[in-house]
PDB file of C-alpha atoms in Angstrom:
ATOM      1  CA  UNK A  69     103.026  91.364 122.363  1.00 79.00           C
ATOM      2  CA  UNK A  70      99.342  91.863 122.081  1.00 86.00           C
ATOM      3  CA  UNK A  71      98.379  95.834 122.104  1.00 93.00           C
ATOM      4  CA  UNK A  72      94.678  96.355 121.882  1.00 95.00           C
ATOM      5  CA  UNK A  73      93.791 100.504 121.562  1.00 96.00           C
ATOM      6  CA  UNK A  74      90.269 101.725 121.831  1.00 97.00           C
ATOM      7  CA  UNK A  75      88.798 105.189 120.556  1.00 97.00           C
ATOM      8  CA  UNK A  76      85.771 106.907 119.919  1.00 98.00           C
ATOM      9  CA  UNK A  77      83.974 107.079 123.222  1.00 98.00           C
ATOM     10  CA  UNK A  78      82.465 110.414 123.404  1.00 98.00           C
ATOM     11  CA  UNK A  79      79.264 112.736 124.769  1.00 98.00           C
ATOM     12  CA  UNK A  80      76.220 111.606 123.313  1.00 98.00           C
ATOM     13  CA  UNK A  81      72.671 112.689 123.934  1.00 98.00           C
ATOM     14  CA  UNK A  82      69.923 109.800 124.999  1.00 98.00           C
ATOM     15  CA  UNK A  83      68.919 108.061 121.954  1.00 98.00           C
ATOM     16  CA  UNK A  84      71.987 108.953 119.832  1.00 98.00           C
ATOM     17  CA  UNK A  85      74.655 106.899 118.244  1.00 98.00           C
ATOM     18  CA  UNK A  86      78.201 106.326 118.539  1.00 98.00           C
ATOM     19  CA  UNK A  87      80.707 103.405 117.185  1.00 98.00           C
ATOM     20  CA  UNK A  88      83.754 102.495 119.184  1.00 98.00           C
ATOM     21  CA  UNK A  89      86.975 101.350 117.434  1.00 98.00           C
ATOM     22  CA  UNK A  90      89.747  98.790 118.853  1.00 97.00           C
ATOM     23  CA  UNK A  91      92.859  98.752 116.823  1.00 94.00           C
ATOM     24  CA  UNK A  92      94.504  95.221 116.916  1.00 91.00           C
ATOM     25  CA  UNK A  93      98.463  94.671 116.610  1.00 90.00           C
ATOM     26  CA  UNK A  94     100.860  91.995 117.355  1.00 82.00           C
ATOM     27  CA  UNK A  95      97.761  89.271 117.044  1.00 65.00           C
ATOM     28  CA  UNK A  96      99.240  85.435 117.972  1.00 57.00           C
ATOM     29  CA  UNK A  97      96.001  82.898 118.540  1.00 63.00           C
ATOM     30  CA  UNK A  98      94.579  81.264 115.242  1.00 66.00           C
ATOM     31  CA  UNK A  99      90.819  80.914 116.273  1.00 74.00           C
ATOM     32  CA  UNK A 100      90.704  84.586 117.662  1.00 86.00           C
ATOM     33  CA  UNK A 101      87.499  86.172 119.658  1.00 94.00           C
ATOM     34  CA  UNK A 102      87.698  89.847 120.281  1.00 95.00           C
ATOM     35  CA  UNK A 103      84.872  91.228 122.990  1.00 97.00           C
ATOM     36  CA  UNK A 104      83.776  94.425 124.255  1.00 98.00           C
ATOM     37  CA  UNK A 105      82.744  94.767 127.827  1.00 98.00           C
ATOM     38  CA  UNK A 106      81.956  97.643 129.747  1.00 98.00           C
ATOM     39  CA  UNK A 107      82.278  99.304 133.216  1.00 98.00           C
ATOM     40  CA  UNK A 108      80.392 101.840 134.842  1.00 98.00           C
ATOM     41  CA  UNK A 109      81.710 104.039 137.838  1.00 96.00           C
ATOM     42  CA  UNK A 110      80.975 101.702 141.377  1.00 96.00           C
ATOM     43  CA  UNK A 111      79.618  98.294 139.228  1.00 96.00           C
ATOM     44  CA  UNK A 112      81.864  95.255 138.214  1.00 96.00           C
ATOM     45  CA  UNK A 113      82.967  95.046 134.308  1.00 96.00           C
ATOM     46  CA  UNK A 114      80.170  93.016 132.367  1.00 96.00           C
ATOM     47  CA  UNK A 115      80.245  91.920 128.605  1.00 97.00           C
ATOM     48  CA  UNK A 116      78.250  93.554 125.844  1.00 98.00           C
ATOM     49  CA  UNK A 117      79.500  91.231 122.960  1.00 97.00           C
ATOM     50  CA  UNK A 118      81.923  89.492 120.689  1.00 97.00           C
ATOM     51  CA  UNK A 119      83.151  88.836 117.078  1.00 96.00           C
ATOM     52  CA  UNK A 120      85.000  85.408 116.551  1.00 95.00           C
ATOM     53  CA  UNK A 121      87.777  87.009 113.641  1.00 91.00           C
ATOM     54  CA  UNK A 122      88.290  84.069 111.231  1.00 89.00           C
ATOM     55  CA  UNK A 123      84.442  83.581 110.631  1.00 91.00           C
ATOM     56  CA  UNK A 124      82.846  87.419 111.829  1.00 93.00           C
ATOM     57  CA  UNK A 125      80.526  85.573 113.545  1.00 95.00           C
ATOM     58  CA  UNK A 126      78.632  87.427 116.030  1.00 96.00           C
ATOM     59  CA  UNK A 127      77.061  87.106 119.518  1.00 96.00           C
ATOM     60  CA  UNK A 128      75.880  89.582 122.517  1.00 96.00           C
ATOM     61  CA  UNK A 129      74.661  89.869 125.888  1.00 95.00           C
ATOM     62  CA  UNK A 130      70.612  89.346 125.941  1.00 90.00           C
ATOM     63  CA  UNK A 131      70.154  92.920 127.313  1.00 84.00           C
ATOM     64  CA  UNK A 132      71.200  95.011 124.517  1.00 84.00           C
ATOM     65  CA  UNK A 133      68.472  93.688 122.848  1.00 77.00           C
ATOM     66  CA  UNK A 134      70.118  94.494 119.189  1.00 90.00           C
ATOM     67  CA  UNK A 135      71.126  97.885 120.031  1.00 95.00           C
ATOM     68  CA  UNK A 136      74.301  97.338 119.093  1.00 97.00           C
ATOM     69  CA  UNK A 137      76.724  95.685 116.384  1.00 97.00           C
ATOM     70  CA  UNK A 138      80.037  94.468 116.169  1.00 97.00           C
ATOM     71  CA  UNK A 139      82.200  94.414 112.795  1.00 97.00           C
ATOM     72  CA  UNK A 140      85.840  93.716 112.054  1.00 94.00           C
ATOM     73  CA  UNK A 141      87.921  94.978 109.317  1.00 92.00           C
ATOM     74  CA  UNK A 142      90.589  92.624 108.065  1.00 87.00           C
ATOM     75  CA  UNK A 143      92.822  95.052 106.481  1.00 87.00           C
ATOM     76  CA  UNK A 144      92.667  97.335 108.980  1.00 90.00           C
ATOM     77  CA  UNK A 145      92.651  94.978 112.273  1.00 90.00           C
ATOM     78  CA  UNK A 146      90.223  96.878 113.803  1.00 94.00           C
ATOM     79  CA  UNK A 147      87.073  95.393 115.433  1.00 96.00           C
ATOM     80  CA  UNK A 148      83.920  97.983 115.888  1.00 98.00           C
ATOM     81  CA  UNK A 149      81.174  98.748 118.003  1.00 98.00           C
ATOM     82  CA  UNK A 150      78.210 100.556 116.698  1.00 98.00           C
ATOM     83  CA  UNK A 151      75.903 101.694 119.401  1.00 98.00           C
ATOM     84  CA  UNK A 152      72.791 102.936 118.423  1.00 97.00           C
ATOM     85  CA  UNK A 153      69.815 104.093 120.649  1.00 96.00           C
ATOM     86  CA  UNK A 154      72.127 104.947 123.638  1.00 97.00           C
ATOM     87  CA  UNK A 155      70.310 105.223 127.035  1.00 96.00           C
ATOM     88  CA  UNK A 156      71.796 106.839 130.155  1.00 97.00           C
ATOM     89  CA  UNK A 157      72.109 102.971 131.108  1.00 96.00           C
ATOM     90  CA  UNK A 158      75.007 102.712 128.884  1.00 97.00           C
ATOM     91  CA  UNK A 159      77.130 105.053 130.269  1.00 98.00           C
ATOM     92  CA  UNK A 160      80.427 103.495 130.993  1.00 98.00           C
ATOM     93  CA  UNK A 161      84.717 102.993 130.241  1.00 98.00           C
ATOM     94  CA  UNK A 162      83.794 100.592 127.032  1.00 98.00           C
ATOM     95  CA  UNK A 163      86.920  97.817 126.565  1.00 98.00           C
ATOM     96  CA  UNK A 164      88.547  95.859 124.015  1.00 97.00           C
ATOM     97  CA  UNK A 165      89.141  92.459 124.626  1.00 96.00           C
ATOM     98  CA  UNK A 166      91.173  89.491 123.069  1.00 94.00           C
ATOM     99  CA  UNK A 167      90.630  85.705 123.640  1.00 92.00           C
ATOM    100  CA  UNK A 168      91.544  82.408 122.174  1.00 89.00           C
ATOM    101  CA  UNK A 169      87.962  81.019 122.449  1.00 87.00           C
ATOM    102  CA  UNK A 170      84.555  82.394 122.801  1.00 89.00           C
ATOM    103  CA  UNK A 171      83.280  83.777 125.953  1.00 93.00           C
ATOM    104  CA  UNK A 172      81.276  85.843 128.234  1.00 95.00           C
ATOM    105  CA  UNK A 173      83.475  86.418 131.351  1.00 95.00           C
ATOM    106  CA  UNK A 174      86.320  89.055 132.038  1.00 95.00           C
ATOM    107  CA  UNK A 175      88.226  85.648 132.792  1.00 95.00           C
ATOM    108  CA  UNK A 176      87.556  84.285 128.855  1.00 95.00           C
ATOM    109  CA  UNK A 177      89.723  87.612 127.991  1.00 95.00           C
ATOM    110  CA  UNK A 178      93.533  87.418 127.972  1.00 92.00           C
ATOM    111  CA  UNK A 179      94.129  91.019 126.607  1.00 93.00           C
ATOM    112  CA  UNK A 180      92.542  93.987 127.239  1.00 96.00           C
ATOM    113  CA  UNK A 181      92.678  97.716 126.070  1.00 97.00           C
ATOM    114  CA  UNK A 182      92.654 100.980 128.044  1.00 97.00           C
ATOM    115  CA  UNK A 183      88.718 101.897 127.877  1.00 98.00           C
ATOM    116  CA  UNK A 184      87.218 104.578 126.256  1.00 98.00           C
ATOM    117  CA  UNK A 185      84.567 106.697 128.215  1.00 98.00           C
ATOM    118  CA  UNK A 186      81.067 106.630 126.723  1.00 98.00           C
ATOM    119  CA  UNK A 187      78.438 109.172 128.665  1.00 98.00           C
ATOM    120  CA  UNK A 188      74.978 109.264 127.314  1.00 98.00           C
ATOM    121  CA  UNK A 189      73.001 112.103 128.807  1.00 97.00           C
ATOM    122  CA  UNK A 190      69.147 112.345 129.880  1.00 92.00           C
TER     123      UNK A 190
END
């Protein structure tokens, strides 16, 4: 079974930084995608961006407009999140995602983590 494990949301003042972990185990597609999405309290979840694991390629949602970056460590099977620049905007329950292909849509994901809470204050 897939288990997917987030940490490191936290407090942050606007403008700070913060990088999220997701902690991979029990991994069963070949070509595997992991995204982050995020939620924030009354709005529907919405992706932020991906990592396809084989290659590390990369890709995110137009609006974070390079803010952030996504990394994967083999050895450790744990994808990343760094967040720079945080904005009040980005407050949110940050998730973990796994899929067999690429996407952009909670229905691409087949796995999901728990969240972790992010709050940025102004």
């Amino acid at each position: 079974q897939v288990q997917l494990v987030e940490s490191g949301g936290r407090l942050v003042q606007a403008g700070g930084s913060l990088r999220l972990s997701c902690a991979v185990s029990g991994r069963i597609f070949t070509n595997y995608v992991m995204g982050w999405f995020r939620q924030a309290a009354g709005k529907e979840r919405e992706f932020v961006g991906a990592i396809i694991w084989m290659s590390g390629s990369t890709f995110y949602e137009d609006s974070i407009k390079g803010r952030f970056t996504i990394s994967r460590d083999n050895a450790k099977n744990t994808v990343y999140m760094q967040m720079n620049s945080l904005q009040p905007e980005d407050t949110a329950v940050y998730f973990c995602a796994a899929a067999r292909k690429a996407g952009r849509t909670s229905r691409d994901y087949d796995y999901w983590g728990q969240g972790t809470q992010v709050t940025v204050s102004s």
